[in-house]
Amino acid sequence: MDEEIGAAAAPQGQWKYHKALSLLAFQSFGVVYGDLSTSPLYVFKSALSGLDKYSDEATVFGLLSLIFWTLTLIPLLKYVIIVLGADDNGEGGTFALYSLLCRHAKMSLLPNQQAADEELSTYYQPGVDRTAMSSPFKRFLEKHKKLRTCLLLFVLFGACMVIGDGVLTPTISVLAALSGLQDRGTGGLGNGWVVLIACVVLVGLFALQHRGTHRVAFVFAPIVVLWLLSIGIIGLYNIIHWNPRVCLALSPHYIVKFFKITGRDGWISLGGVLLAVTGTEAMFADLGHFTAASIRLAFVGVIYPCLVLQYMGQAAFLSKNMSDVHDSFYLSIPCTVFWPMFVLASLAAIVGSQSIISATFSIVKQCLSLGCFPRVKVVHTSRWIYGQIYIPEINWILMVLCLAVTVGFRDINIIGNAYGLACITVMFVTTWLMALVIIFVWKKNILLALSFLIFFGLIEGAYLSASFIKVPQGGWTPIALAFVFMFIMYVWHYGTRRKYLFDLQNKVSMKWILTLGPSLGIVRVPGIGLIYTELVTGVPAIFSHFVTNLPAFHQILVFVCVKSVPVPYVPADERYLIGRIGPRQYRMYRCIVRYGYKDVQKDDENFENHLVMSIAKFIQMEAEEAASSGSYESSNEGRMAVIHTTDTTGTGLIMRDSNEGTSLTRSSKSETLQSLQSIYEQESGGLSRRRVRFQIAEEEQINAQVRDELSDLLEAKEAGVAYIIGHSYVKARKNSNFLKSFAIDYAYSFLRKNCRGPSVTLHIPHISLIEVGMIYYV
């Protein structure tokens, strides 16, 4: 009987799986493939722009063969079959590959990493061998810090090119879609009018970004699917109507024939052929929102055949109408369906633009997590879709740059030169990183990685060289943008790292703290003091600077470090690491809050409550271990424990709303301070935080010393929480060279003054904030 039930349940489970897979594949059209699906608007126009002398069927067939095999080798073979398997816990993109390398080959330059980070459940992928691979090549890379720095710069350069895509994709997509207005229906609008309409559309597109893509996502996928089916059917119609012989062009023989005829001009035209695969990187970069199987299904089932049919149809049309090369897509559309296709093209262009803009926000957020980008405001736009973010500063910068490119160039061919260079550079970076992943993560033979690198490196290198030839004709744009953003990223990373090293070298010794005694030689006032620092060990210099100038501090001290780890997400139950600093009677603790590079640090109104519960649980855990060893006074200095914030058992505390019962302690806040806090909450939008009180569970058998420590903790919590953060001034030492002085005193100082303060990004309540000024000579 059980076997019959199992046999009946198996097909049902498979049906549910295939249904979910089909739904994900359908949704991926609107998010992943918007850019790739709009490429037919401008590929032939760009590729044939420099081949005026070769207006014959053989040239068109050769270009079609190049487009077909490029689509087959790069998106299908490289990405769909190989690269999509290199996900980082379901996440994709260049940062995912870099994160995998950092964890498996110790290539990370993040300064405050710990051995405890390797115990995160997301640190190693399920089924991956955790045994460290030892090879001369790996030891060579890990030994030389300059090589690790070069790897980071290589990844950042790829990230900057993605930001360049965020500028060029909306520009070329919208301009290409609106170019149909120059040919039909309106009597042919002038180029100036088309540029003006494109600018209006772009402003509207960026103005709506703050609402988040999830609000209109339900219409994205149907638009792209309808667009793909339409261009596929029109392509099939053009093949039959104009030239069925175009099917012969799928043979690579026509590629050889093409280069024999065109020579160097044909080589240069590769920059236009390259536009057929722009948007391919999105398949890997947007992997986190879908699954590899769903993205593969969508590409193989719909994207690939529809695009091939469309390109074949355009080639068949051009083989008989070479004079229409200036706008082959719209002129190849039958007159009866021109306006519906124009509307569909415009909508598809907006969808494709939306996808790359969202990807740009994600890239900047990941750079921010690596400490390689100035602090900016990150807004979580969706309550249901994790990772959907909006960055206002980046949004308006992208809009201004898009308008500048649109008005400045006004020509799809010139913009296409810039666009192709940006896209192929990102693919080239992915190829090199993927080769390293094959060696260090997949632990395959180095010859296999070399084969992958040589095969795809040669193909992409050919396109890259053709794109570099067009640098004077617009190709300089992404390079200039990349170097500007690279300069910003490197200066910020350099200044931040020098500041961290200063903290590390000047931290307060434990011997000095022990000589002060339990009172630290100062007055211990009621309350909890949260001291923010980047150090994961030791006491920062800001503490000694504070107590030297103001000899009073809170009765409970917690050194808080908010840091990033090279994983996409840190589970909420593994986010907090709690430890003790010094003997128990000092009442000093350490809290390390860990985030992944895809995590969004939201304003968590329960942070203080989580912190109190976590410290209480740590105190209990420590007491239990001490009891087993027979001495409560023994303290494991430096030991950190992962505290599960969702599990409140074992804390010895009961958390109640403030209006339930009475507290064991009376708040020491003055009536004036309580009144000020009420006014502040009202001025902050009227969103008052949930007020809770803690009590020690009477029914639990708790050690007397543990009870005293918990009582001190609760008394301090009732008295209030203060956030102490350093207001640092970073200056170069007097003996520094010119480059270092310029980078620190001018560039880094300018970025710090014009980015968001740490208290804002850490969501610290302004009324509870204490800033301590300190000069860093680095």
JSON list of C-alpha atoms in Angstrom, two decimals, residues 510 578-591 615 618-620 622-623 632 634-641 709:
[
{"chain": "A", "resi": 510, "resn": "MET", "atom": "CA", "xyz": [44.41, 44.63, 27.74]},
{"chain": "A", "resi": 578, "resn": "ILE", "atom": "CA", "xyz": [29.05, 37.60, 21.19]},
{"chain": "A", "resi": 579, "resn": "GLY", "atom": "CA", "xyz": [32.13, 37.55, 23.39]},
{"chain": "A", "resi": 580, "resn": "ARG", "atom": "CA", "xyz": [33.59, 39.04, 26.57]},
{"chain": "A", "resi": 581, "resn": "ILE", "atom": "CA", "xyz": [36.41, 41.54, 27.01]},
{"chain": "A", "resi": 582, "resn": "GLY", "atom": "CA", "xyz": [38.36, 41.30, 30.26]},
{"chain": "A", "resi": 583, "resn": "PRO", "atom": "CA", "xyz": [37.18, 39.76, 33.57]},
{"chain": "A", "resi": 584, "resn": "ARG", "atom": "CA", "xyz": [33.46, 39.38, 34.32]},
{"chain": "A", "resi": 585, "resn": "GLN", "atom": "CA", "xyz": [33.28, 42.21, 36.82]},
{"chain": "A", "resi": 586, "resn": "TYR", "atom": "CA", "xyz": [34.32, 44.69, 34.10]},
{"chain": "A", "resi": 587, "resn": "ARG", "atom": "CA", "xyz": [30.97, 44.15, 32.30]},
{"chain": "A", "resi": 588, "resn": "MET", "atom": "CA", "xyz": [32.57, 44.62, 28.88]},
{"chain": "A", "resi": 589, "resn": "TYR", "atom": "CA", "xyz": [31.38, 42.63, 25.88]},
{"chain": "A", "resi": 590, "resn": "ARG", "atom": "CA", "xyz": [31.95, 42.39, 22.15]},
{"chain": "A", "resi": 591, "resn": "CYS", "atom": "CA", "xyz": [29.25, 42.00, 19.49]},
{"chain": "A", "resi": 615, "resn": "ILE", "atom": "CA", "xyz": [24.39, 38.93, 25.75]},
{"chain": "A", "resi": 618, "resn": "PHE", "atom": "CA", "xyz": [26.05, 34.29, 26.18]},
{"chain": "A", "resi": 619, "resn": "ILE", "atom": "CA", "xyz": [26.28, 34.86, 29.95]},
{"chain": "A", "resi": 620, "resn": "GLN", "atom": "CA", "xyz": [24.21, 31.72, 30.54]},
{"chain": "A", "resi": 622, "resn": "GLU", "atom": "CA", "xyz": [29.49, 30.81, 29.63]},
{"chain": "A", "resi": 623, "resn": "ALA", "atom": "CA", "xyz": [28.21, 29.99, 33.13]},
{"chain": "A", "resi": 632, "resn": "TYR", "atom": "CA", "xyz": [32.81, 30.43, 37.55]},
{"chain": "A", "resi": 634, "resn": "SER", "atom": "CA", "xyz": [37.45, 31.46, 34.79]},
{"chain": "A", "resi": 635, "resn": "SER", "atom": "CA", "xyz": [36.83, 33.59, 31.70]},
{"chain": "A", "resi": 636, "resn": "ASN", "atom": "CA", "xyz": [37.63, 32.62, 28.13]},
{"chain": "A", "resi": 637, "resn": "GLU", "atom": "CA", "xyz": [39.03, 35.95, 26.95]},
{"chain": "A", "resi": 638, "resn": "GLY", "atom": "CA", "xyz": [38.64, 36.37, 23.23]},
{"chain": "A", "resi": 639, "resn": "ARG", "atom": "CA", "xyz": [36.17, 33.50, 22.83]},
{"chain": "A", "resi": 640, "resn": "MET", "atom": "CA", "xyz": [33.23, 34.34, 20.57]},
{"chain": "A", "resi": 641, "resn": "ALA", "atom": "CA", "xyz": [29.97, 32.42, 20.38]},
{"chain": "A", "resi": 709, "resn": "GLU", "atom": "CA", "xyz": [25.25, 40.08, 35.97]}
]
